[in-house]
Amino acid sequence: MAGELDYTFPAMGSDVHLLIGRPLHPGAPPAPQAADREREFVLAFAHRLSRFSPDSELSALNRDPHSRVAASALLRAAVSAGVWAANRSGGLVDPTLVRALERSGYSSSLDGAIPAPLQEALAHAPTRRAARPHPKALWRAIAVDEEAGVIVRPPGLMIDTGGTGKGLCADAVAHRLRPYTRFVIDCGGDIAVGGVGAQLEPYEIAVEHPISGESIGVVRLAKGGVATSGLNVRIWRNRDESFGHHLLDPSTGGPAWTGLVGATAIGDSALEAETLSKMALLLGPERARQVLAEHGGVIIHDNGDVEAIGPIDGRIDGKRVPRMVA
């Protein structure tokens, strides 16, 4: 839209993209100044919560031998978001899979790494099955005591705030940009939208096909969040020629091969959309339709077929995306 600032910078292993409209009142800084401010916020957010940085707050928490650990408001919010997502997904979006991720080959940042070919990985993947929660549900042992300012968890239980952290960050930046007419924050596929201007003219957010890389349609959004989870970005070939990716089946600790390669979800927030998209992909086609029915979404099957679900507006070359109303 004319008059919006378009601002992109690298963070969180991807690009962070901001669109910021005009200030609503004289006290708000100009959009370029606000964008610079939010860039510093996001970079600090990412560093403080990185499991790959030994000096991050998250790494310090994971090393701490005590069961009760003093934590900043940001770390408490991130851990709370991870526990919320686990609860919302019935344990599928599990923040306690750090050791499983490391065993799968994701022990260091994949920034700049070239993903393995998704179609080749699919050809060698095992029989498709829905992911299941870990039977011990270790995430239930995590508690955040806001009054005392501490995180409580069994010593040695490592926590990852990666995926939910991006949704949380997008929502935090959206909150900070409320003094502007309209805005979008895209944190590596976790997107928050808001502003009175967006109510009048919703944003059109493209959905990318994880196999072809082409746009398969748009989601029109006036407020809230939209997120996409896919196998195409963080996927690698192991030394034994097997393939790994970052979306794990909590019950096995290995990569989930469910019959879906991508899922896009709409939610009331970016955090909710992130949780629903990951939950849908982990559950596979049949149950994904149930997950996405209320707010709407898109799933992409292993064979490349695209399916729109519920109240969503998507198009391919001017034709309607095949739709399933659950």
PDB file of C-alpha atoms in Angstrom, residues 83-296:
ATOM      1  CA  VAL A  83       3.849 -24.585  27.622  1.00  0.00           C
ATOM      2  CA  TRP A  84       0.676 -22.943  26.263  1.00  0.00           C
ATOM      3  CA  ALA A  85       1.367 -24.389  22.802  1.00  0.00           C
ATOM      4  CA  ALA A  86       1.977 -27.837  24.269  1.00  0.00           C
ATOM      5  CA  ASN A  87      -1.285 -27.667  26.170  1.00  0.00           C
ATOM      6  CA  ARG A  88      -3.182 -26.289  23.148  1.00  0.00           C
ATOM      7  CA  SER A  89      -1.863 -29.068  20.913  1.00  0.00           C
ATOM      8  CA  GLY A  90      -2.307 -31.908  23.376  1.00  0.00           C
ATOM      9  CA  GLY A  91       1.461 -32.300  23.694  1.00  0.00           C
ATOM     10  CA  LEU A  92       2.286 -32.379  19.967  1.00  0.00           C
ATOM     11  CA  VAL A  93       4.049 -28.992  19.949  1.00  0.00           C
ATOM     12  CA  ASP A  94       6.441 -30.003  22.711  1.00  0.00           C
ATOM     13  CA  PRO A  95       9.102 -27.558  24.021  1.00  0.00           C
ATOM     14  CA  THR A  96      11.138 -30.336  25.699  1.00  0.00           C
ATOM     15  CA  LEU A  97      12.537 -32.025  22.570  1.00  0.00           C
ATOM     16  CA  VAL A  98      15.970 -30.350  22.612  1.00  0.00           C
ATOM     17  CA  ARG A  99      17.924 -33.592  23.045  1.00  0.00           C
ATOM     18  CA  ALA A 100      15.825 -35.304  20.361  1.00  0.00           C
ATOM     19  CA  LEU A 101      16.530 -32.412  17.972  1.00  0.00           C
ATOM     20  CA  GLU A 102      20.241 -32.732  18.679  1.00  0.00           C
ATOM     21  CA  ARG A 103      20.164 -36.499  18.096  1.00  0.00           C
ATOM     22  CA  SER A 104      18.321 -35.884  14.824  1.00  0.00           C
ATOM     23  CA  GLY A 105      21.128 -33.636  13.586  1.00  0.00           C
ATOM     24  CA  TYR A 106      19.875 -30.200  14.592  1.00  0.00           C
ATOM     25  CA  SER A 107      22.486 -29.406  17.229  1.00  0.00           C
ATOM     26  CA  SER A 108      23.699 -26.159  15.676  1.00  0.00           C
ATOM     27  CA  SER A 109      22.141 -23.344  13.699  1.00  0.00           C
ATOM     28  CA  LEU A 110      21.248 -24.107  10.086  1.00  0.00           C
ATOM     29  CA  ASP A 111      21.504 -20.454   9.044  1.00  0.00           C
ATOM     30  CA  GLY A 112      22.865 -20.356   5.504  1.00  0.00           C
ATOM     31  CA  ALA A 113      22.701 -24.126   5.027  1.00  0.00           C
ATOM     32  CA  ILE A 114      21.183 -25.390   1.769  1.00  0.00           C
ATOM     33  CA  PRO A 115      18.192 -27.624   2.536  1.00  0.00           C
ATOM     34  CA  ALA A 116      18.253 -31.206   1.299  1.00  0.00           C
ATOM     35  CA  PRO A 117      15.910 -31.946  -1.637  1.00  0.00           C
ATOM     36  CA  LEU A 118      12.437 -32.386  -0.196  1.00  0.00           C
ATOM     37  CA  GLN A 119      11.187 -34.680  -2.967  1.00  0.00           C
ATOM     38  CA  GLU A 120      14.158 -36.991  -2.505  1.00  0.00           C
ATOM     39  CA  ALA A 121      13.546 -37.055   1.241  1.00  0.00           C
ATOM     40  CA  LEU A 122       9.892 -37.942   0.652  1.00  0.00           C
ATOM     41  CA  ALA A 123      10.878 -40.778  -1.669  1.00  0.00           C
ATOM     42  CA  HIS A 124      13.008 -42.324   1.084  1.00  0.00           C
ATOM     43  CA  ALA A 125      10.738 -41.509   4.020  1.00  0.00           C
ATOM     44  CA  PRO A 126       9.106 -44.298   6.032  1.00  0.00           C
ATOM     45  CA  THR A 127       5.417 -45.172   6.048  1.00  0.00           C
ATOM     46  CA  ARG A 128       3.340 -42.097   6.827  1.00  0.00           C
ATOM     47  CA  ARG A 129       1.699 -41.893  10.232  1.00  0.00           C
ATOM     48  CA  ALA A 130       0.350 -39.193  12.477  1.00  0.00           C
ATOM     49  CA  ALA A 131       2.645 -37.927  15.196  1.00  0.00           C
ATOM     50  CA  ARG A 132       1.703 -38.598  18.804  1.00  0.00           C
ATOM     51  CA  PRO A 133       2.512 -36.870  22.105  1.00  0.00           C
ATOM     52  CA  HIS A 134       5.309 -38.211  24.268  1.00  0.00           C
ATOM     53  CA  PRO A 135       3.716 -40.548  26.823  1.00  0.00           C
ATOM     54  CA  LYS A 136       5.575 -38.917  29.725  1.00  0.00           C
ATOM     55  CA  ALA A 137       4.464 -35.368  28.770  1.00  0.00           C
ATOM     56  CA  LEU A 138       7.565 -33.848  30.361  1.00  0.00           C
ATOM     57  CA  TRP A 139       6.366 -30.356  29.490  1.00  0.00           C
ATOM     58  CA  ARG A 140       3.783 -30.662  32.265  1.00  0.00           C
ATOM     59  CA  ALA A 141       6.634 -30.464  34.775  1.00  0.00           C
ATOM     60  CA  ILE A 142       7.408 -26.872  33.689  1.00  0.00           C
ATOM     61  CA  ALA A 143       5.857 -24.003  35.632  1.00  0.00           C
ATOM     62  CA  VAL A 144       6.350 -20.245  35.511  1.00  0.00           C
ATOM     63  CA  ASP A 145       5.990 -18.386  38.803  1.00  0.00           C
ATOM     64  CA  GLU A 146       5.375 -14.789  37.778  1.00  0.00           C
ATOM     65  CA  GLU A 147       5.131 -13.483  41.320  1.00  0.00           C
ATOM     66  CA  ALA A 148       8.529 -14.897  42.262  1.00  0.00           C
ATOM     67  CA  GLY A 149      10.022 -14.281  38.813  1.00  0.00           C
ATOM     68  CA  VAL A 150      11.242 -17.862  38.403  1.00  0.00           C
ATOM     69  CA  ILE A 151      10.885 -20.838  36.100  1.00  0.00           C
ATOM     70  CA  VAL A 152      10.406 -24.203  37.767  1.00  0.00           C
ATOM     71  CA  ARG A 153      11.375 -27.434  36.018  1.00  0.00           C
ATOM     72  CA  PRO A 154      13.294 -30.633  36.849  1.00  0.00           C
ATOM     73  CA  PRO A 155      17.062 -30.034  36.568  1.00  0.00           C
ATOM     74  CA  GLY A 156      18.338 -31.342  33.253  1.00  0.00           C
ATOM     75  CA  LEU A 157      15.059 -30.853  31.416  1.00  0.00           C
ATOM     76  CA  MET A 158      16.039 -28.688  28.451  1.00  0.00           C
ATOM     77  CA  ILE A 159      13.572 -26.276  26.888  1.00  0.00           C
ATOM     78  CA  ASP A 160      13.381 -24.999  23.311  1.00  0.00           C
ATOM     79  CA  THR A 161      11.445 -21.828  22.492  1.00  0.00           C
ATOM     80  CA  GLY A 162      12.238 -21.848  18.749  1.00  0.00           C
ATOM     81  CA  GLY A 163       8.956 -22.086  16.859  1.00  0.00           C
ATOM     82  CA  THR A 164       6.691 -20.577  19.470  1.00  0.00           C
ATOM     83  CA  GLY A 165       9.283 -17.861  20.046  1.00  0.00           C
ATOM     84  CA  LYS A 166       8.802 -16.548  16.512  1.00  0.00           C
ATOM     85  CA  GLY A 167       5.053 -16.308  16.998  1.00  0.00           C
ATOM     86  CA  LEU A 168       5.527 -14.638  20.359  1.00  0.00           C
ATOM     87  CA  CYS A 169       7.988 -12.169  18.854  1.00  0.00           C
ATOM     88  CA  ALA A 170       5.619 -11.249  16.010  1.00  0.00           C
ATOM     89  CA  ASP A 171       2.820 -10.646  18.512  1.00  0.00           C
ATOM     90  CA  ALA A 172       5.108  -8.531  20.713  1.00  0.00           C
ATOM     91  CA  VAL A 173       6.142  -6.323  17.794  1.00  0.00           C
ATOM     92  CA  ALA A 174       2.492  -5.995  16.736  1.00  0.00           C
ATOM     93  CA  HIS A 175       1.657  -4.783  20.240  1.00  0.00           C
ATOM     94  CA  ARG A 176       4.462  -2.230  20.039  1.00  0.00           C
ATOM     95  CA  LEU A 177       3.226  -0.977  16.639  1.00  0.00           C
ATOM     96  CA  ARG A 178      -0.324  -0.242  17.779  1.00  0.00           C
ATOM     97  CA  PRO A 179       0.235   3.537  17.363  1.00  0.00           C
ATOM     98  CA  TYR A 180       0.354   3.066  13.561  1.00  0.00           C
ATOM     99  CA  THR A 181      -2.486   2.921  11.054  1.00  0.00           C
ATOM    100  CA  ARG A 182      -1.605  -0.563   9.789  1.00  0.00           C
ATOM    101  CA  PHE A 183       1.246  -3.031  10.088  1.00  0.00           C
ATOM    102  CA  VAL A 184       2.524  -6.511   9.278  1.00  0.00           C
ATOM    103  CA  ILE A 185       5.317  -8.394  11.046  1.00  0.00           C
ATOM    104  CA  ASP A 186       6.647 -11.554   9.426  1.00  0.00           C
ATOM    105  CA  CYS A 187       9.100 -13.479  11.626  1.00  0.00           C
ATOM    106  CA  GLY A 188      10.162 -16.270   9.311  1.00  0.00           C
ATOM    107  CA  GLY A 189       6.636 -17.325   8.406  1.00  0.00           C
ATOM    108  CA  ASP A 190       4.920 -16.382  11.665  1.00  0.00           C
ATOM    109  CA  ILE A 191       2.946 -13.259  10.779  1.00  0.00           C
ATOM    110  CA  ALA A 192       0.972 -10.757  12.847  1.00  0.00           C
ATOM    111  CA  VAL A 193      -1.331  -8.170  11.255  1.00  0.00           C
ATOM    112  CA  GLY A 194      -3.123  -5.203  12.780  1.00  0.00           C
ATOM    113  CA  GLY A 195      -4.110  -1.552  12.683  1.00  0.00           C
ATOM    114  CA  VAL A 196      -7.337   0.254  11.831  1.00  0.00           C
ATOM    115  CA  GLY A 197      -6.194   0.634   8.226  1.00  0.00           C
ATOM    116  CA  ALA A 198      -5.955  -3.127   7.820  1.00  0.00           C
ATOM    117  CA  GLN A 199      -9.602  -3.396   8.864  1.00  0.00           C
ATOM    118  CA  LEU A 200     -10.524  -1.260   5.862  1.00  0.00           C
ATOM    119  CA  GLU A 201      -8.071  -2.863   3.445  1.00  0.00           C
ATOM    120  CA  PRO A 202      -6.893  -6.320   4.568  1.00  0.00           C
ATOM    121  CA  TYR A 203      -3.434  -7.527   3.698  1.00  0.00           C
ATOM    122  CA  GLU A 204      -2.963 -10.275   1.102  1.00  0.00           C
ATOM    123  CA  ILE A 205      -0.390 -12.771   2.345  1.00  0.00           C
ATOM    124  CA  ALA A 206       0.991 -15.241  -0.171  1.00  0.00           C
ATOM    125  CA  VAL A 207       1.273 -18.936   0.672  1.00  0.00           C
ATOM    126  CA  GLU A 208       4.286 -20.703  -0.832  1.00  0.00           C
ATOM    127  CA  HIS A 209       4.198 -24.282  -2.070  1.00  0.00           C
ATOM    128  CA  PRO A 210       6.934 -26.148  -0.123  1.00  0.00           C
ATOM    129  CA  ILE A 211       7.832 -28.366  -3.090  1.00  0.00           C
ATOM    130  CA  SER A 212       7.681 -25.989  -6.067  1.00  0.00           C
ATOM    131  CA  GLY A 213       8.462 -22.770  -4.177  1.00  0.00           C
ATOM    132  CA  GLU A 214       5.704 -20.991  -6.117  1.00  0.00           C
ATOM    133  CA  SER A 215       2.874 -18.969  -4.621  1.00  0.00           C
ATOM    134  CA  ILE A 216      -0.251 -21.100  -4.419  1.00  0.00           C
ATOM    135  CA  GLY A 217      -2.641 -18.370  -3.317  1.00  0.00           C
ATOM    136  CA  VAL A 218      -3.241 -15.633  -0.819  1.00  0.00           C
ATOM    137  CA  VAL A 219      -4.748 -15.304   2.621  1.00  0.00           C
ATOM    138  CA  ARG A 220      -6.595 -12.037   3.243  1.00  0.00           C
ATOM    139  CA  LEU A 221      -6.130 -10.912   6.831  1.00  0.00           C
ATOM    140  CA  ALA A 222      -7.255  -7.764   8.653  1.00  0.00           C
ATOM    141  CA  LYS A 223      -6.046  -8.689  12.146  1.00  0.00           C
ATOM    142  CA  GLY A 224      -4.601 -11.600  14.053  1.00  0.00           C
ATOM    143  CA  GLY A 225      -2.021 -14.047  12.822  1.00  0.00           C
ATOM    144  CA  VAL A 226      -1.173 -16.477  10.061  1.00  0.00           C
ATOM    145  CA  ALA A 227       1.664 -18.997  10.100  1.00  0.00           C
ATOM    146  CA  THR A 228       3.098 -21.672   7.854  1.00  0.00           C
ATOM    147  CA  SER A 229       4.946 -24.808   8.927  1.00  0.00           C
ATOM    148  CA  GLY A 230       6.736 -26.880   6.301  1.00  0.00           C
ATOM    149  CA  LEU A 231       9.387 -29.514   5.801  1.00  0.00           C
ATOM    150  CA  ASN A 232      11.229 -27.630   3.067  1.00  0.00           C
ATOM    151  CA  VAL A 233      13.271 -25.067   5.011  1.00  0.00           C
ATOM    152  CA  ARG A 234      15.052 -27.041   7.753  1.00  0.00           C
ATOM    153  CA  ILE A 235      15.654 -30.448   6.223  1.00  0.00           C
ATOM    154  CA  TRP A 236      19.009 -32.218   5.948  1.00  0.00           C
ATOM    155  CA  ARG A 237      20.712 -35.440   4.898  1.00  0.00           C
ATOM    156  CA  ASN A 238      22.404 -37.416   7.676  1.00  0.00           C
ATOM    157  CA  ARG A 239      25.685 -39.298   7.355  1.00  0.00           C
ATOM    158  CA  ASP A 240      23.791 -42.584   7.024  1.00  0.00           C
ATOM    159  CA  GLU A 241      21.934 -41.089   4.004  1.00  0.00           C
ATOM    160  CA  SER A 242      18.657 -40.811   5.943  1.00  0.00           C
ATOM    161  CA  PHE A 243      16.882 -37.451   6.057  1.00  0.00           C
ATOM    162  CA  GLY A 244      16.016 -35.357   9.070  1.00  0.00           C
ATOM    163  CA  HIS A 245      13.942 -32.261   9.636  1.00  0.00           C
ATOM    164  CA  HIS A 246      12.995 -30.081  12.578  1.00  0.00           C
ATOM    165  CA  LEU A 247       9.356 -31.132  13.034  1.00  0.00           C
ATOM    166  CA  LEU A 248       9.611 -34.129  15.338  1.00  0.00           C
ATOM    167  CA  ASP A 249       7.155 -36.764  16.425  1.00  0.00           C
ATOM    168  CA  PRO A 250       7.330 -36.402  20.240  1.00  0.00           C
ATOM    169  CA  SER A 251       6.512 -40.085  20.741  1.00  0.00           C
ATOM    170  CA  THR A 252       9.595 -41.264  18.808  1.00  0.00           C
ATOM    171  CA  GLY A 253      11.934 -38.274  18.877  1.00  0.00           C
ATOM    172  CA  GLY A 254      12.423 -38.674  15.129  1.00  0.00           C
ATOM    173  CA  PRO A 255      11.218 -36.620  12.168  1.00  0.00           C
ATOM    174  CA  ALA A 256       7.462 -36.755  11.554  1.00  0.00           C
ATOM    175  CA  TRP A 257       6.390 -38.058   8.123  1.00  0.00           C
ATOM    176  CA  THR A 258       2.643 -37.650   8.197  1.00  0.00           C
ATOM    177  CA  GLY A 259       1.517 -37.311   4.588  1.00  0.00           C
ATOM    178  CA  LEU A 260       1.742 -33.515   4.684  1.00  0.00           C
ATOM    179  CA  VAL A 261       4.685 -31.322   3.696  1.00  0.00           C
ATOM    180  CA  GLY A 262       3.143 -27.990   4.669  1.00  0.00           C
ATOM    181  CA  ALA A 263       0.313 -26.381   6.609  1.00  0.00           C
ATOM    182  CA  THR A 264      -0.831 -22.770   6.887  1.00  0.00           C
ATOM    183  CA  ALA A 265      -3.142 -21.691   9.690  1.00  0.00           C
ATOM    184  CA  ILE A 266      -4.977 -18.541  10.719  1.00  0.00           C
ATOM    185  CA  GLY A 267      -5.331 -17.640  14.393  1.00  0.00           C
ATOM    186  CA  ASP A 268      -6.250 -14.826  16.719  1.00  0.00           C
ATOM    187  CA  SER A 269      -2.494 -14.279  17.181  1.00  0.00           C
ATOM    188  CA  ALA A 270       0.715 -15.311  15.465  1.00  0.00           C
ATOM    189  CA  LEU A 271       1.456 -17.630  18.381  1.00  0.00           C
ATOM    190  CA  GLU A 272      -1.889 -19.394  17.962  1.00  0.00           C
ATOM    191  CA  ALA A 273      -1.446 -19.633  14.186  1.00  0.00           C
ATOM    192  CA  GLU A 274       2.059 -21.069  14.618  1.00  0.00           C
ATOM    193  CA  THR A 275       0.745 -23.670  17.047  1.00  0.00           C
ATOM    194  CA  LEU A 276      -2.182 -24.654  14.822  1.00  0.00           C
ATOM    195  CA  SER A 277      -0.060 -24.918  11.670  1.00  0.00           C
ATOM    196  CA  LYS A 278       2.492 -27.157  13.363  1.00  0.00           C
ATOM    197  CA  MET A 279      -0.239 -29.203  15.019  1.00  0.00           C
ATOM    198  CA  ALA A 280      -1.986 -29.707  11.669  1.00  0.00           C
ATOM    199  CA  LEU A 281       1.176 -30.834   9.912  1.00  0.00           C
ATOM    200  CA  LEU A 282       2.071 -33.257  12.716  1.00  0.00           C
ATOM    201  CA  LEU A 283      -1.376 -34.843  12.732  1.00  0.00           C
ATOM    202  CA  GLY A 284      -1.563 -35.561   8.996  1.00  0.00           C
ATOM    203  CA  PRO A 285      -4.377 -34.891   6.518  1.00  0.00           C
ATOM    204  CA  GLU A 286      -7.486 -36.212   8.236  1.00  0.00           C
ATOM    205  CA  ARG A 287      -7.005 -34.636  11.632  1.00  0.00           C
ATOM    206  CA  ALA A 288      -5.432 -31.497  10.146  1.00  0.00           C
ATOM    207  CA  ARG A 289      -8.816 -30.706   8.636  1.00  0.00           C
ATOM    208  CA  GLN A 290     -10.342 -30.752  12.111  1.00  0.00           C
ATOM    209  CA  VAL A 291      -7.599 -28.519  13.537  1.00  0.00           C
ATOM    210  CA  LEU A 292      -7.971 -25.882  10.802  1.00  0.00           C
ATOM    211  CA  ALA A 293     -11.755 -25.963  10.443  1.00  0.00           C
ATOM    212  CA  GLU A 294     -12.585 -23.058  12.791  1.00  0.00           C
ATOM    213  CA  HIS A 295     -10.210 -20.334  11.574  1.00  0.00           C
ATOM    214  CA  GLY A 296      -9.273 -21.766   8.185  1.00  0.00           C
TER     215      GLY A 296
END
